[in-house]
Amino acid sequence: MLVPELIVVFAAIYLGSRLGGIGIGFAGGLGVLVLTLGFQVKPGAIPFDVIEIIMAVIAAIAAMQVAGGMDYLVSLAERLLRRHPRYITLLAPLVTYLMTLLAGTGHTAFSTLPVIAEVAKEQGVRPSRPLSIAVIASQIAITASPISAAVVFMAGILEPKGISYLMLLAVAIPATMAAIFIAAVITNFLGKELKDDAVFQARLAKGEVTLRGANRFEAKPGAKRSVLLLLAGIIAVVLYATAISSTVGLIENPVLPRNEAIVVFMLTVAMLICFTCKIDSAEILNASTFKSGMSACVCVLGVAWLGDTFVKAHIGDIQQVAGSLLHDYPWMLALILFFASTLLYSQAATTKALMPAALMLGVSPVTAVASFAAVSALFVLPTYPTLLAAVEMDDTGSTRIGRFVFNHPFLVPGTLAIVLSVAFGFLLGGLLL
């Protein structure tokens, strides 16, 4: 029954991709329904551990946004980009990477994309260059963020294999940062120059291209404080996770495990922001980051549950077919994760669905760590929210999706960045792990 059930999985994922957004999670639930009641497959584990982390982190981020912290961070980013506009293609991905690293969600890129597009236009730089690599950086940074659900889950399954949370970050952060920088340098030469782009010239002649200039920013009273509180929470998470790690052993038999600690710290940060910055907690429910985060929870719920249900039902067959292949060609894991994430549309969901199975198949921990960045191929199909936002915010028309769907400006920088991240991951993993 493997083939019919696999068809159900792909049909559900296809339907979810057509619906987009939270609909991916709905379709995952439908897939579980068909597999369990239609094929009598035992349901897999619901990924509550991943969902609880996303919810807690998003609560803190949304509280910071309501307090004005997100606008404050964007103002700092705009100041940096306008101070060095000629290096926009190199600095834009650095900004989105660091914001995602800090926030644990790539949706923070939404607020910086308009700034990137405007600064590029002002300098006569083709906006598709900085916009494309900035979106890619915001996606790959998820696999290096100390508080992202994907990283926390990955650390949890690697801990018994002798790789601690801190060791995972020690490989993931430098590997992805170096990859993004090199990809940005190459991206700076992709596509025609803006002045030579026929679409841009046509829009310019029609008066459809506008320049808004720099924004005047007035910080809310608690904006800086909210950012500092979130930063303190992230530092606390890293320090606590290090202290309870078996490789460090400062705290033996901790009462509070790592996942629960992240939830507690982030909820505490959200409470402190509400209390000290004097914001109305009811406004958090309407924050854009809160809405996108809760949508991500539903997506992970449906898709990761569907993946776990199918994999556990056929783990024996998968081991027989894929075990020796992955043993002989470990880099194949990165390829599998790459294509899986294009369909699952979530780093956390892809990690949850496939990484435990990969380790069960005998994939080495070093290979798993090195391949981790490949779960970020959310750019292949041009339907991811931040990708679409970049297209919409570029009124020059340089960031456009071609007639053949896959010929869009995100594909080459994204693929290059992931290939380099995996290569650097193997290099650093071999040295550090």
GROMACS .gro file of C-alpha atoms in nm, residues 13-262:
model
  250
   13ILE     CA    1   0.066   1.866  -0.021
   14TYR     CA    2  -0.028   1.975  -0.374
   15LEU     CA    3  -0.374   2.079  -0.257
   16GLY     CA    4  -0.219   2.269   0.032
   17SER     CA    5   0.021   2.452  -0.199
   18ARG     CA    6  -0.274   2.557  -0.414
   19LEU     CA    7  -0.455   2.693  -0.109
   20GLY     CA    8  -0.141   2.861   0.026
   21GLY     CA    9  -0.073   2.995   0.375
   22ILE     CA   10  -0.264   2.827   0.654
   23GLY     CA   11  -0.437   2.607   0.393
   24ILE     CA   12  -0.123   2.389   0.383
   25GLY     CA   13  -0.198   2.282   0.739
   26PHE     CA   14  -0.563   2.214   0.656
   27ALA     CA   15  -0.461   1.990   0.366
   28GLY     CA   16  -0.218   1.804   0.593
   29GLY     CA   17  -0.506   1.724   0.827
   30LEU     CA   18  -0.707   1.593   0.532
   31GLY     CA   19  -0.415   1.371   0.436
   32VAL     CA   20  -0.399   1.223   0.788
   33LEU     CA   21  -0.774   1.162   0.775
   34VAL     CA   22  -0.749   0.967   0.448
   35LEU     CA   23  -0.447   0.764   0.563
   36THR     CA   24  -0.597   0.670   0.901
   37LEU     CA   25  -0.960   0.604   0.813
   38GLY     CA   26  -0.912   0.515   0.447
   39PHE     CA   27  -0.597   0.299   0.472
   40GLN     CA   28  -0.610   0.208   0.841
   41VAL     CA   29  -0.267   0.361   0.906
   42LYS     CA   30  -0.188   0.437   1.269
   43PRO     CA   31  -0.162   0.816   1.315
   44GLY     CA   32   0.183   0.956   1.382
   45ALA     CA   33   0.282   1.196   1.659
   46ILE     CA   34   0.133   1.544   1.662
   47PRO     CA   35   0.429   1.788   1.673
   48PHE     CA   36   0.326   1.969   1.991
   49ASP     CA   37   0.690   2.024   2.090
   50VAL     CA   38   0.752   2.231   1.778
   51ILE     CA   39   0.417   2.411   1.796
   52GLU     CA   40   0.461   2.520   2.159
   53ILE     CA   41   0.797   2.679   2.080
   54ILE     CA   42   0.661   2.865   1.778
   55MET     CA   43   0.367   2.993   1.984
   56ALA     CA   44   0.584   3.114   2.273
   57VAL     CA   45   0.845   3.280   2.053
   58ILE     CA   46   0.581   3.448   1.838
   59ALA     CA   47   0.407   3.577   2.153
   60ALA     CA   48   0.727   3.752   2.258
   61ILE     CA   49   0.797   3.885   1.906
   62ALA     CA   50   0.439   4.014   1.868
   63ALA     CA   51   0.459   4.187   2.207
   64MET     CA   52   0.782   4.353   2.094
   65GLN     CA   53   0.615   4.461   1.770
   66VAL     CA   54   0.322   4.621   1.953
   67ALA     CA   55   0.568   4.802   2.183
   68GLY     CA   56   0.737   4.950   1.875
   69GLY     CA   57   1.046   4.730   1.888
   70MET     CA   58   1.005   4.598   1.536
   71ASP     CA   59   0.978   4.951   1.393
   72TYR     CA   60   1.287   5.045   1.592
   73LEU     CA   61   1.484   4.756   1.443
   74VAL     CA   62   1.366   4.851   1.093
   75SER     CA   63   1.478   5.210   1.153
   76LEU     CA   64   1.825   5.084   1.246
   77ALA     CA   65   1.829   4.871   0.932
   78GLU     CA   66   1.724   5.166   0.716
   79ARG     CA   67   1.992   5.383   0.871
   80LEU     CA   68   2.256   5.121   0.791
   81LEU     CA   69   2.138   5.069   0.433
   82ARG     CA   70   2.114   5.442   0.358
   83ARG     CA   71   2.456   5.505   0.509
   84HIS     CA   72   2.617   5.252   0.273
   85PRO     CA   73   2.376   5.236  -0.025
   86ARG     CA   74   2.636   5.113  -0.274
   87TYR     CA   75   2.667   4.790  -0.076
   88ILE     CA   76   2.291   4.728  -0.060
   89THR     CA   77   2.316   4.375  -0.206
   90LEU     CA   78   2.567   4.275   0.064
   91LEU     CA   79   2.404   4.455   0.356
   92ALA     CA   80   2.038   4.368   0.285
   93PRO     CA   81   2.082   3.992   0.347
   94LEU     CA   82   2.290   4.069   0.657
   95VAL     CA   83   1.999   4.273   0.797
   96THR     CA   84   1.732   4.011   0.728
   97TYR     CA   85   1.961   3.731   0.847
   98LEU     CA   86   2.028   3.900   1.181
   99MET     CA   87   1.663   3.992   1.234
  100THR     CA   88   1.559   3.631   1.173
  101LEU     CA   89   1.841   3.505   1.395
  102LEU     CA   90   1.709   3.731   1.671
  103ALA     CA   91   1.339   3.662   1.618
  104GLY     CA   92   1.333   3.296   1.518
  105THR     CA   93   1.095   3.369   1.229
  106GLY     CA   94   1.164   3.479   0.873
  107HIS     CA   95   0.850   3.691   0.864
  108THR     CA   96   1.045   3.981   1.015
  109ALA     CA   97   1.175   4.037   0.661
  110PHE     CA   98   0.836   4.184   0.561
  111SER     CA   99   0.914   4.510   0.738
  112THR     CA  100   1.257   4.558   0.578
  113LEU     CA  101   1.174   4.469   0.216
  114PRO     CA  102   1.023   4.812   0.130
  115VAL     CA  103   1.339   4.982   0.262
  116ILE     CA  104   1.563   4.752   0.058
  117ALA     CA  105   1.361   4.817  -0.260
  118GLU     CA  106   1.368   5.195  -0.214
  119VAL     CA  107   1.740   5.223  -0.138
  120ALA     CA  108   1.821   5.003  -0.439
  121LYS     CA  109   1.611   5.220  -0.671
  122GLU     CA  110   1.771   5.538  -0.540
  123GLN     CA  111   2.116   5.400  -0.624
  124GLY     CA  112   2.015   5.264  -0.963
  125VAL     CA  113   2.078   4.909  -0.840
  126ARG     CA  114   1.855   4.637  -0.981
  127PRO     CA  115   1.621   4.575  -0.681
  128SER     CA  116   1.584   4.207  -0.761
  129ARG     CA  117   1.944   4.153  -0.649
  130PRO     CA  118   1.921   4.271  -0.284
  131LEU     CA  119   1.556   4.166  -0.250
  132SER     CA  120   1.614   3.810  -0.366
  133ILE     CA  121   1.916   3.739  -0.149
  134ALA     CA  122   1.754   3.918   0.147
  135VAL     CA  123   1.451   3.686   0.128
  136ILE     CA  124   1.681   3.383   0.100
  137ALA     CA  125   1.884   3.498   0.401
  138SER     CA  126   1.568   3.531   0.610
  139GLN     CA  127   1.476   3.170   0.526
  140ILE     CA  128   1.816   3.009   0.581
  141ALA     CA  129   1.872   3.197   0.908
  142ILE     CA  130   1.592   2.988   1.061
  143THR     CA  131   1.837   2.694   1.070
  144ALA     CA  132   2.080   2.904   1.278
  145SER     CA  133   1.845   3.091   1.512
  146PRO     CA  134   1.881   2.987   1.880
  147ILE     CA  135   1.504   3.014   1.935
  148SER     CA  136   1.361   2.878   1.609
  149ALA     CA  137   1.147   2.566   1.644
  150ALA     CA  138   1.352   2.388   1.376
  151VAL     CA  139   1.682   2.441   1.561
  152VAL     CA  140   1.539   2.346   1.901
  153PHE     CA  141   1.385   2.025   1.763
  154MET     CA  142   1.704   1.942   1.574
  155ALA     CA  143   1.910   1.990   1.889
  156GLY     CA  144   1.672   1.763   2.078
  157ILE     CA  145   1.718   1.467   1.844
  158LEU     CA  146   2.094   1.521   1.814
  159GLU     CA  147   2.161   1.543   2.189
  160PRO     CA  148   2.148   1.162   2.236
  161LYS     CA  149   2.392   1.135   1.945
  162GLY     CA  150   2.652   1.344   2.130
  163ILE     CA  151   2.591   1.680   1.957
  164SER     CA  152   2.474   1.953   2.191
  165TYR     CA  153   2.258   2.257   2.122
  166LEU     CA  154   2.564   2.483   2.138
  167MET     CA  155   2.764   2.260   1.901
  168LEU     CA  156   2.479   2.269   1.650
  169LEU     CA  157   2.476   2.650   1.658
  170ALA     CA  158   2.857   2.659   1.637
  171VAL     CA  159   2.834   2.490   1.297
  172ALA     CA  160   2.506   2.635   1.167
  173ILE     CA  161   2.571   3.006   1.230
  174PRO     CA  162   2.914   3.045   1.062
  175ALA     CA  163   2.826   2.802   0.781
  176THR     CA  164   2.508   2.984   0.683
  177MET     CA  165   2.655   3.333   0.730
  178ALA     CA  166   2.953   3.254   0.506
  179ALA     CA  167   2.723   3.098   0.246
  180ILE     CA  168   2.490   3.399   0.243
  181PHE     CA  169   2.782   3.641   0.203
  182ILE     CA  170   2.931   3.454  -0.094
  183ALA     CA  171   2.587   3.410  -0.252
  184ALA     CA  172   2.526   3.786  -0.210
  185VAL     CA  173   2.852   3.871  -0.388
  186ILE     CA  174   2.753   3.650  -0.683
  187THR     CA  175   2.392   3.776  -0.681
  188ASN     CA  176   2.525   4.129  -0.727
  189PHE     CA  177   2.611   4.034  -1.086
  190LEU     CA  178   2.287   3.856  -1.179
  191GLY     CA  179   2.042   4.009  -1.428
  192LYS     CA  180   2.066   4.318  -1.643
  193GLU     CA  181   2.157   4.652  -1.495
  194LEU     CA  182   1.843   4.841  -1.397
  195LYS     CA  183   1.890   5.110  -1.661
  196ASP     CA  184   1.903   4.839  -1.930
  197ASP     CA  185   1.589   4.656  -1.817
  198ALA     CA  186   1.309   4.699  -2.073
  199VAL     CA  187   1.032   4.637  -1.817
  200PHE     CA  188   1.174   4.906  -1.589
  201GLN     CA  189   1.205   5.155  -1.873
  202ALA     CA  190   0.844   5.091  -1.978
  203ARG     CA  191   0.717   5.141  -1.622
  204LEU     CA  192   0.931   5.450  -1.578
  205ALA     CA  193   0.786   5.601  -1.898
  206LYS     CA  194   0.433   5.540  -1.767
  207GLY     CA  195   0.513   5.703  -1.434
  208GLU     CA  196   0.462   5.378  -1.242
  209VAL     CA  197   0.797   5.396  -1.057
  210THR     CA  198   0.811   5.621  -0.752
  211LEU     CA  199   1.072   5.714  -0.491
  212ARG     CA  200   0.948   5.786  -0.141
  213GLY     CA  201   1.277   5.885   0.025
  214ALA     CA  202   1.376   5.817   0.383
  215ASN     CA  203   1.113   5.765   0.651
  216ARG     CA  204   1.099   5.981   0.962
  217PHE     CA  205   1.097   5.749   1.261
  218GLU     CA  206   0.972   5.836   1.606
  219ALA     CA  207   1.024   5.554   1.851
  220LYS     CA  208   0.751   5.461   2.096
  221PRO     CA  209   0.849   5.503   2.463
  222GLY     CA  210   0.907   5.130   2.516
  223ALA     CA  211   1.054   5.040   2.177
  224LYS     CA  212   1.419   5.007   2.279
  225ARG     CA  213   1.327   4.841   2.606
  226SER     CA  214   1.123   4.573   2.427
  227VAL     CA  215   1.417   4.488   2.199
  228LEU     CA  216   1.654   4.464   2.496
  229LEU     CA  217   1.411   4.239   2.682
  230LEU     CA  218   1.382   4.004   2.385
  231LEU     CA  219   1.760   3.999   2.345
  232ALA     CA  220   1.799   3.922   2.716
  233GLY     CA  221   1.550   3.637   2.677
  234ILE     CA  222   1.745   3.487   2.386
  235ILE     CA  223   2.073   3.510   2.581
  236ALA     CA  224   1.902   3.342   2.877
  237VAL     CA  225   1.782   3.058   2.651
  238VAL     CA  226   2.131   2.998   2.510
  239LEU     CA  227   2.299   3.012   2.852
  240TYR     CA  228   2.045   2.781   3.014
  241ALA     CA  229   2.053   2.533   2.726
  242THR     CA  230   2.432   2.530   2.750
  243ALA     CA  231   2.427   2.484   3.128
  244ILE     CA  232   2.196   2.180   3.115
  245SER     CA  233   2.374   2.024   2.817
  246SER     CA  234   2.531   1.687   2.893
  247THR     CA  235   2.857   1.802   2.733
  248VAL     CA  236   2.885   2.098   2.974
  249GLY     CA  237   2.707   1.947   3.273
  250LEU     CA  238   2.677   2.259   3.490
  251ILE     CA  239   2.323   2.158   3.586
  252GLU     CA  240   2.261   1.785   3.616
  253ASN     CA  241   1.908   1.642   3.604
  254PRO     CA  242   1.746   1.984   3.540
  255VAL     CA  243   1.393   2.031   3.665
  256LEU     CA  244   1.313   2.240   3.357
  257PRO     CA  245   1.405   2.073   3.022
  258ARG     CA  246   1.527   2.285   2.730
  259ASN     CA  247   1.202   2.301   2.529
  260GLU     CA  248   0.995   2.396   2.833
  261ALA     CA  249   1.263   2.648   2.931
  262ILE     CA  250   1.236   2.825   2.595
   0.00000   0.00000   0.00000
